[in-house]
Amino acid sequence: MVRSAHQTRDAFIASITSHRRALGWGMERRWTAARIDRPRRGPAQPPGTYAVLEFSCRMGALGLPYRERVTLRYEEGGVWRLTGYQARPD
């Protein structure tokens, strides 16, 4: 889930919190990939520099394998801000 230009900050935080709560606690996390991207202007993302971090992890009481993707956007003032989070069964 990536925050769209139409989604408020509070709605974005609530959707990530709800998504993570449904998955359960993380048991382990391993960094598997990182990339820096400058996508072209599109409806979902404003132009800029993005970092996409991927993790292999285990979640929930059974420790089921998942793939997490965290997306950050580099903003003025040298700050990286969370713009997306996704967790899918691996």
Coordinates of N, CA, C and O in Angstrom, one line a residue, residues 20 23 26-32 54-59 63-69 85-90:
R20 N -0.7 -4.3 9.5 CA 0.3 -5.0 10.3 C -0.3 -5.8 11.5 O 0.1 -6.9 11.8
L23 N -1.5 -9.2 10.5 CA -0.4 -10.1 10.2 C 0.2 -10.7 11.5 O 0.7 -11.8 11.5
G26 N 6.1 -9.7 14.1 CA 7.3 -10.2 13.3 C 8.2 -11.0 14.2 O 8.5 -10.6 15.3
M27 N 8.7 -12.1 13.6 CA 9.6 -13.0 14.4 C 11.1 -12.8 14.0 O 12.0 -13.0 14.8
E28 N 11.3 -12.6 12.7 CA 12.6 -12.3 12.2 C 12.5 -11.5 10.9 O 11.5 -11.6 10.3
R29 N 13.5 -10.8 10.6 CA 13.5 -10.0 9.4 C 14.9 -10.0 8.9 O 15.9 -9.7 9.6
R30 N 15.0 -10.2 7.6 CA 16.3 -10.2 6.9 C 16.2 -9.2 5.7 O 15.3 -9.4 4.9
W31 N 17.2 -8.4 5.6 CA 17.2 -7.4 4.5 C 17.6 -8.2 3.2 O 18.6 -8.9 3.2
T32 N 16.8 -8.1 2.2 CA 17.1 -8.9 0.9 C 17.4 -8.0 -0.2 O 18.1 -8.4 -1.1
E54 N 13.5 -4.1 0.7 CA 12.7 -5.4 0.8 C 13.3 -6.3 1.8 O 14.6 -6.3 2.0
F55 N 12.4 -6.9 2.5 CA 12.8 -7.8 3.6 C 12.1 -9.2 3.5 O 11.0 -9.2 3.1
S56 N 12.8 -10.2 3.9 CA 12.2 -11.5 4.1 C 12.0 -11.6 5.6 O 12.9 -11.4 6.4
C57 N 10.8 -12.0 5.9 CA 10.4 -12.1 7.4 C 9.5 -13.2 7.7 O 8.9 -13.8 6.8
R58 N 9.3 -13.5 9.0 CA 8.3 -14.4 9.4 C 7.4 -13.7 10.4 O 7.8 -12.9 11.2
M59 N 6.1 -13.9 10.2 CA 5.1 -13.2 11.0 C 4.0 -14.1 11.6 O 3.7 -15.2 11.0
G63 N 4.7 -18.1 12.5 CA 6.0 -17.7 11.8 C 6.0 -18.0 10.3 O 6.9 -18.4 9.8
L64 N 4.8 -17.6 9.7 CA 4.7 -17.8 8.3 C 5.6 -16.9 7.5 O 5.8 -15.7 7.9
P65 N 6.2 -17.3 6.4 CA 7.1 -16.4 5.6 C 6.4 -15.4 4.8 O 5.4 -15.6 4.2
Y66 N 6.9 -14.2 4.9 CA 6.4 -13.0 4.2 C 7.5 -12.2 3.6 O 8.7 -12.3 3.9
R67 N 7.1 -11.4 2.6 CA 8.0 -10.5 1.9 C 7.5 -9.1 2.2 O 6.4 -8.8 1.9
E68 N 8.3 -8.3 2.9 CA 7.9 -6.9 3.2 C 8.6 -5.9 2.2 O 9.8 -6.1 1.9
R69 N 7.9 -4.9 1.8 CA 8.5 -3.8 1.0 C 8.1 -2.5 1.7 O 7.0 -2.2 1.9
Y85 N 4.0 0.8 2.4 CA 4.4 -0.4 3.1 C 3.5 -1.5 2.5 O 2.3 -1.4 2.3
Q86 N 4.1 -2.7 2.3 CA 3.4 -3.8 1.8 C 4.0 -5.1 2.4 O 5.2 -5.2 2.5
A87 N 3.2 -6.0 2.7 CA 3.6 -7.4 3.2 C 2.7 -8.4 2.5 O 1.5 -8.3 2.6
R88 N 3.4 -9.3 1.8 CA 2.7 -10.4 1.1 C 3.3 -11.7 1.5 O 4.5 -11.8 1.7
P89 N 2.5 -12.8 1.5 CA 3.0 -14.1 1.7 C 4.1 -14.4 0.8 O 4.0 -14.1 -0.4
D90 N 5.2 -15.1 1.2 CA 6.3 -15.4 0.4 C 6.2 -16.8 -0.1 O 5.9 -17.7 0.5

